[in-house]
Coordinates of C-alpha atoms in Angstrom, one line a residue:
M1 CA 11.7 -99.4 68.0
G2 CA 9.1 -100.8 70.4
A3 CA 9.1 -104.0 68.4
S4 CA 12.9 -104.2 68.7
K5 CA 12.6 -103.9 72.5
R6 CA 10.0 -106.6 72.7
K7 CA 12.1 -108.8 70.5
A8 CA 15.2 -108.2 72.6
G9 CA 13.2 -108.9 75.8
K10 CA 12.0 -112.2 74.4
A11 CA 15.5 -113.1 73.5
Q12 CA 16.6 -112.5 77.0
G13 CA 14.1 -115.1 78.2
G14 CA 11.2 -112.9 79.4
D15 CA 8.5 -115.2 78.0
E16 CA 10.7 -118.2 77.1
K17 CA 10.6 -121.4 79.1
K18 CA 13.9 -123.2 79.8
V19 CA 14.0 -126.6 78.2
K20 CA 15.0 -129.2 80.9
T21 CA 16.9 -132.2 79.7
D22 CA 16.1 -135.5 81.3
I23 CA 19.3 -137.5 81.3
H24 CA 17.3 -140.7 81.4
K25 CA 15.7 -139.9 78.0
I26 CA 18.7 -138.6 76.1
G27 CA 19.3 -140.2 72.8
K28 CA 22.1 -142.8 72.6
Y29 CA 24.2 -140.8 70.2
L30 CA 23.9 -137.4 71.8
P31 CA 26.6 -136.1 74.2
G32 CA 26.1 -137.6 77.6
G33 CA 23.8 -140.3 76.1
F34 CA 23.9 -144.1 76.4
P35 CA 26.8 -145.3 74.4
I36 CA 26.6 -149.0 75.5
D37 CA 26.1 -151.6 72.8
P38 CA 25.6 -155.4 72.8
K39 CA 28.6 -157.7 73.2
M40 CA 30.5 -155.4 75.5
K41 CA 32.1 -156.5 78.7
G42 CA 33.5 -154.6 81.7
V43 CA 32.5 -153.5 85.2
M44 CA 29.5 -151.6 86.4
V45 CA 30.4 -149.2 89.2
T46 CA 28.1 -147.6 91.6
C47 CA 28.9 -144.4 93.4
A48 CA 27.3 -141.4 95.2
R49 CA 25.2 -139.0 93.0
G50 CA 27.3 -136.4 91.3
K51 CA 30.6 -138.4 91.8
E52 CA 30.4 -140.4 88.6
T53 CA 33.4 -138.7 86.9
Q54 CA 35.6 -139.2 89.9
A55 CA 34.5 -142.8 90.4
G56 CA 35.2 -143.5 86.7
R57 CA 38.8 -142.4 87.0
E58 CA 39.3 -144.1 90.3
A59 CA 37.9 -147.4 89.0
C60 CA 40.0 -147.3 85.9
D61 CA 43.2 -146.8 87.9
L62 CA 42.3 -149.6 90.4
L63 CA 41.2 -152.1 87.7
S64 CA 44.3 -151.4 85.7
E65 CA 46.5 -152.0 88.7
Y66 CA 44.9 -155.4 89.5
A67 CA 44.8 -156.4 85.8
D68 CA 48.5 -156.0 85.6
K69 CA 48.9 -158.1 88.8
L70 CA 46.5 -160.8 87.5
Y71 CA 47.4 -161.0 83.8
G72 CA 50.9 -159.4 83.8
P73 CA 51.9 -155.9 82.6
I74 CA 51.1 -154.8 79.1
L75 CA 54.2 -155.4 76.9
D76 CA 55.6 -152.5 74.8
D77 CA 54.4 -152.9 71.3
N78 CA 57.7 -151.5 70.0
P79 CA 60.7 -154.0 69.9
T80 CA 64.1 -152.8 71.3
G81 CA 66.0 -150.8 68.8
A82 CA 63.0 -150.2 66.5
E83 CA 63.1 -146.5 67.3
N84 CA 66.1 -146.1 65.0
E85 CA 64.2 -147.6 62.1
E86 CA 60.9 -145.8 62.3
S87 CA 59.9 -142.5 60.7
I88 CA 59.0 -139.4 62.7
E89 CA 55.3 -140.0 61.9
D90 CA 55.5 -143.6 63.2
A91 CA 57.3 -142.4 66.3
I92 CA 54.6 -139.9 67.1
A93 CA 51.8 -142.4 66.5
R94 CA 53.6 -144.9 68.8
E95 CA 54.0 -142.3 71.6
V96 CA 50.3 -141.3 71.3
A97 CA 49.2 -145.0 71.5
Q98 CA 51.5 -145.6 74.5
A99 CA 50.1 -142.5 76.2
K100 CA 46.5 -143.7 75.7
K101 CA 47.4 -147.1 76.9
A102 CA 49.0 -145.7 80.1
K103 CA 45.9 -143.7 80.8
G104 CA 43.4 -146.4 80.1
G105 CA 45.4 -149.5 81.1
R106 CA 44.0 -152.5 79.4
Q107 CA 41.7 -150.3 77.3
F108 CA 39.5 -149.4 80.3
L109 CA 37.0 -146.8 79.2
T110 CA 34.3 -145.0 81.3
L111 CA 30.9 -144.9 79.6
T112 CA 27.8 -143.1 80.9
T113 CA 24.6 -145.1 81.6
G114 CA 22.4 -142.0 81.7
T115 CA 21.5 -143.1 85.2
D116 CA 22.5 -141.4 88.4
C117 CA 25.1 -143.2 90.6
V118 CA 25.9 -145.9 88.0
I119 CA 28.7 -145.9 85.4
F120 CA 30.1 -148.6 83.1
I121 CA 33.8 -149.3 82.7
R122 CA 34.3 -151.0 79.3
A123 CA 37.2 -153.4 79.2
M124 CA 38.7 -155.3 76.2
E125 CA 41.4 -157.7 77.5
I126 CA 40.1 -159.1 80.8
E127 CA 37.6 -161.5 82.2
P128 CA 35.4 -159.1 84.4
S129 CA 34.2 -161.7 86.9
E130 CA 37.7 -163.1 87.4
L131 CA 39.3 -159.6 87.8
C132 CA 36.6 -158.3 90.2
H133 CA 36.8 -161.4 92.4
Y134 CA 40.6 -161.1 92.5
A135 CA 40.6 -157.4 93.3
L136 CA 38.0 -157.5 96.0
S137 CA 39.5 -160.6 97.6
D138 CA 42.8 -158.8 97.8
L139 CA 41.2 -155.7 99.3
Q140 CA 39.4 -157.9 101.8
R141 CA 42.7 -159.6 102.9
S142 CA 44.6 -156.4 103.1
G143 CA 41.9 -154.4 104.8
N144 CA 42.8 -151.4 102.7
K145 CA 39.8 -149.6 101.2
R146 CA 41.8 -148.0 98.4
T147 CA 38.7 -146.1 97.1
R148 CA 37.0 -142.9 97.9
Y149 CA 34.2 -142.7 95.4
C150 CA 33.5 -146.3 94.1
Q151 CA 31.0 -148.3 96.1
R152 CA 30.3 -151.5 94.2
F153 CA 32.1 -153.3 91.4
I154 CA 29.6 -155.4 89.4
P155 CA 31.3 -157.5 86.7
V156 CA 29.6 -157.7 83.3
D157 CA 30.6 -160.7 81.3
E158 CA 28.5 -159.5 78.3
T159 CA 25.8 -157.1 77.3
S160 CA 22.8 -157.5 74.9
Y161 CA 19.7 -155.6 73.9
A162 CA 17.0 -155.8 76.6
N163 CA 14.6 -158.1 74.9
M164 CA 14.2 -161.8 75.8
D165 CA 15.3 -163.2 72.4
D166 CA 18.6 -161.4 72.6
I167 CA 19.0 -162.1 76.3
Q168 CA 18.5 -165.8 75.6
V169 CA 21.2 -165.9 73.0
M170 CA 23.6 -164.0 75.3
M171 CA 22.9 -166.2 78.4
D172 CA 23.7 -169.3 76.5
R173 CA 27.2 -168.0 75.9
V174 CA 27.7 -166.5 79.4
L175 CA 26.4 -169.4 81.4
K176 CA 28.1 -172.2 79.5
P177 CA 31.5 -172.1 81.2
Y178 CA 29.9 -172.2 84.7
F179 CA 27.0 -174.6 84.2
H180 CA 27.4 -176.5 80.9
A181 CA 31.1 -177.1 80.6
E182 CA 32.5 -180.6 79.6
G183 CA 32.5 -182.8 82.7
Q184 CA 30.3 -180.4 84.5
K185 CA 29.4 -181.3 88.1
P186 CA 26.1 -180.3 89.8
T187 CA 26.3 -177.0 91.6
T188 CA 24.1 -174.4 93.2
F189 CA 23.0 -171.0 92.0
K190 CA 20.9 -167.9 92.6
V191 CA 19.5 -165.3 90.2
I192 CA 19.5 -161.6 91.2
P193 CA 17.8 -159.3 88.7
K194 CA 17.6 -155.5 88.8
I195 CA 15.7 -153.5 86.2
R196 CA 16.0 -149.7 85.8
Y197 CA 14.1 -147.5 83.3
N198 CA 12.7 -150.4 81.3
D199 CA 9.1 -151.5 81.4
K200 CA 9.4 -154.2 78.7
I201 CA 11.3 -156.8 80.6
D202 CA 9.3 -158.7 83.2
R203 CA 11.3 -159.5 86.3
E204 CA 9.8 -163.0 86.9
V205 CA 10.1 -164.0 83.3
L206 CA 13.8 -163.0 83.3
V207 CA 14.5 -165.0 86.5
K208 CA 12.6 -168.0 85.2
T209 CA 14.4 -167.9 81.8
L210 CA 17.8 -167.7 83.4
A211 CA 17.0 -170.5 85.9
T212 CA 15.7 -172.8 83.1
S213 CA 18.8 -172.2 81.0
V214 CA 21.1 -173.1 83.9
G215 CA 19.2 -176.3 84.7
R216 CA 18.8 -177.5 81.2
G217 CA 20.2 -181.0 81.1
E218 CA 22.0 -180.7 84.4
K219 CA 21.2 -181.3 88.1
H220 CA 22.0 -177.8 89.3
T221 CA 19.8 -176.6 92.1
V222 CA 18.7 -173.2 93.4
N223 CA 20.1 -172.1 96.7
L224 CA 18.9 -168.8 98.0
N225 CA 21.1 -168.7 101.1
S226 CA 24.6 -169.9 100.2
P227 CA 24.9 -170.6 96.4
E228 CA 28.2 -171.3 94.8
Y229 CA 27.4 -169.0 91.9
V230 CA 25.2 -165.9 91.7
I231 CA 23.8 -164.7 88.3
L232 CA 23.5 -161.0 88.2
A233 CA 21.1 -159.7 85.5
E234 CA 21.0 -155.9 85.4
V235 CA 18.7 -154.1 82.9
I236 CA 19.2 -150.4 82.3
K237 CA 17.1 -148.9 79.5
S238 CA 17.7 -150.8 76.3
I239 CA 20.6 -152.9 77.5
C240 CA 20.9 -156.0 79.7
F241 CA 24.2 -156.6 81.6
L242 CA 24.9 -160.3 82.6
S243 CA 27.5 -161.9 84.8
V244 CA 28.2 -165.0 87.0
V245 CA 30.1 -164.4 90.2
K246 CA 31.2 -166.5 93.2
D247 CA 31.7 -165.6 96.8
Y248 CA 28.9 -163.0 96.4
E249 CA 28.0 -163.0 100.1
G250 CA 31.5 -163.5 101.3
L251 CA 32.6 -160.4 99.4
K252 CA 29.7 -158.4 100.8
K253 CA 27.8 -158.4 97.5
Y254 CA 30.9 -156.9 95.9
N255 CA 30.5 -153.8 97.9
I256 CA 33.9 -152.2 98.6
Q257 CA 32.7 -150.1 101.6
S258 CA 31.0 -153.1 103.2
I259 CA 34.1 -155.3 102.8
F260 CA 36.2 -152.6 104.4
E261 CA 33.8 -152.1 107.3
A262 CA 33.5 -155.8 108.0
T263 CA 37.3 -156.2 107.9
K264 CA 37.8 -153.3 110.4
Q265 CA 35.1 -154.7 112.7
G266 CA 36.8 -158.1 112.7
E267 CA 40.1 -156.5 113.6
T268 CA 38.5 -154.6 116.4
E269 CA 36.9 -157.7 117.8
T270 CA 40.2 -159.6 117.6
E271 CA 42.0 -156.8 119.4
G272 CA 39.3 -156.8 122.1
A273 CA 39.6 -160.6 122.6
D274 CA 43.4 -160.4 122.8
K275 CA 43.1 -157.6 125.4
S276 CA 40.6 -159.6 127.5
E277 CA 43.0 -162.6 127.5
G278 CA 45.9 -160.4 128.6
D279 CA 43.9 -159.0 131.5
K280 CA 43.2 -162.5 133.0

């Protein structure tokens, strides 16, 4: 009976230590793990700690709205009158597919990065750099913040495993439209790397490799102050996220909050100048 009591006490955690799970070490295929694979594209979103879920929903809604404006609304897959010819099973399948499409827009899907304050919105039918530039430019013009949880939208043109061989193959594809297109004219660029939870990738090697690839056979030059293009290379754990963006400084490093604050400050200064003119 005493043994039973001791056993029960142990089961209640008397001598047991709680196992703490480090989200940065969770396996890729475990719940809440790191489900990001090579050759994905989308938008990396930063937010306040603990607000990742809310930021994911908010980002999907906003990106879906701007995707419809930029690319046109998604057409109904079911032709007019086809309802009369389909079976009950087909009708149910069609309604389920439409419901999923309505929730996810152009197949926007929130994926965890296993990193606090950073989520990844996977997208299938968009060009991330183009969509983010379009959305942020419109927010800047309108002066409407439109977000509560999202802080930055970082487009991701493609992902690869975080080793230099795979990154080299990916960068050749991603950089070509901007720096090696037919009839390419000389331009300026800057590389901004950021590495999290990875000690295999050397920052200087990554920057040098990207810069060398950009300048190969071309007369492109580095401009650290006002480049036409900025190459964003983010490494999180075993994945590298790569994109090429324009108007990086003009759009406040693609920070929605900074765009909104700068717009409001400009409006305040304009109102103050108008008032001063009126008092003269």
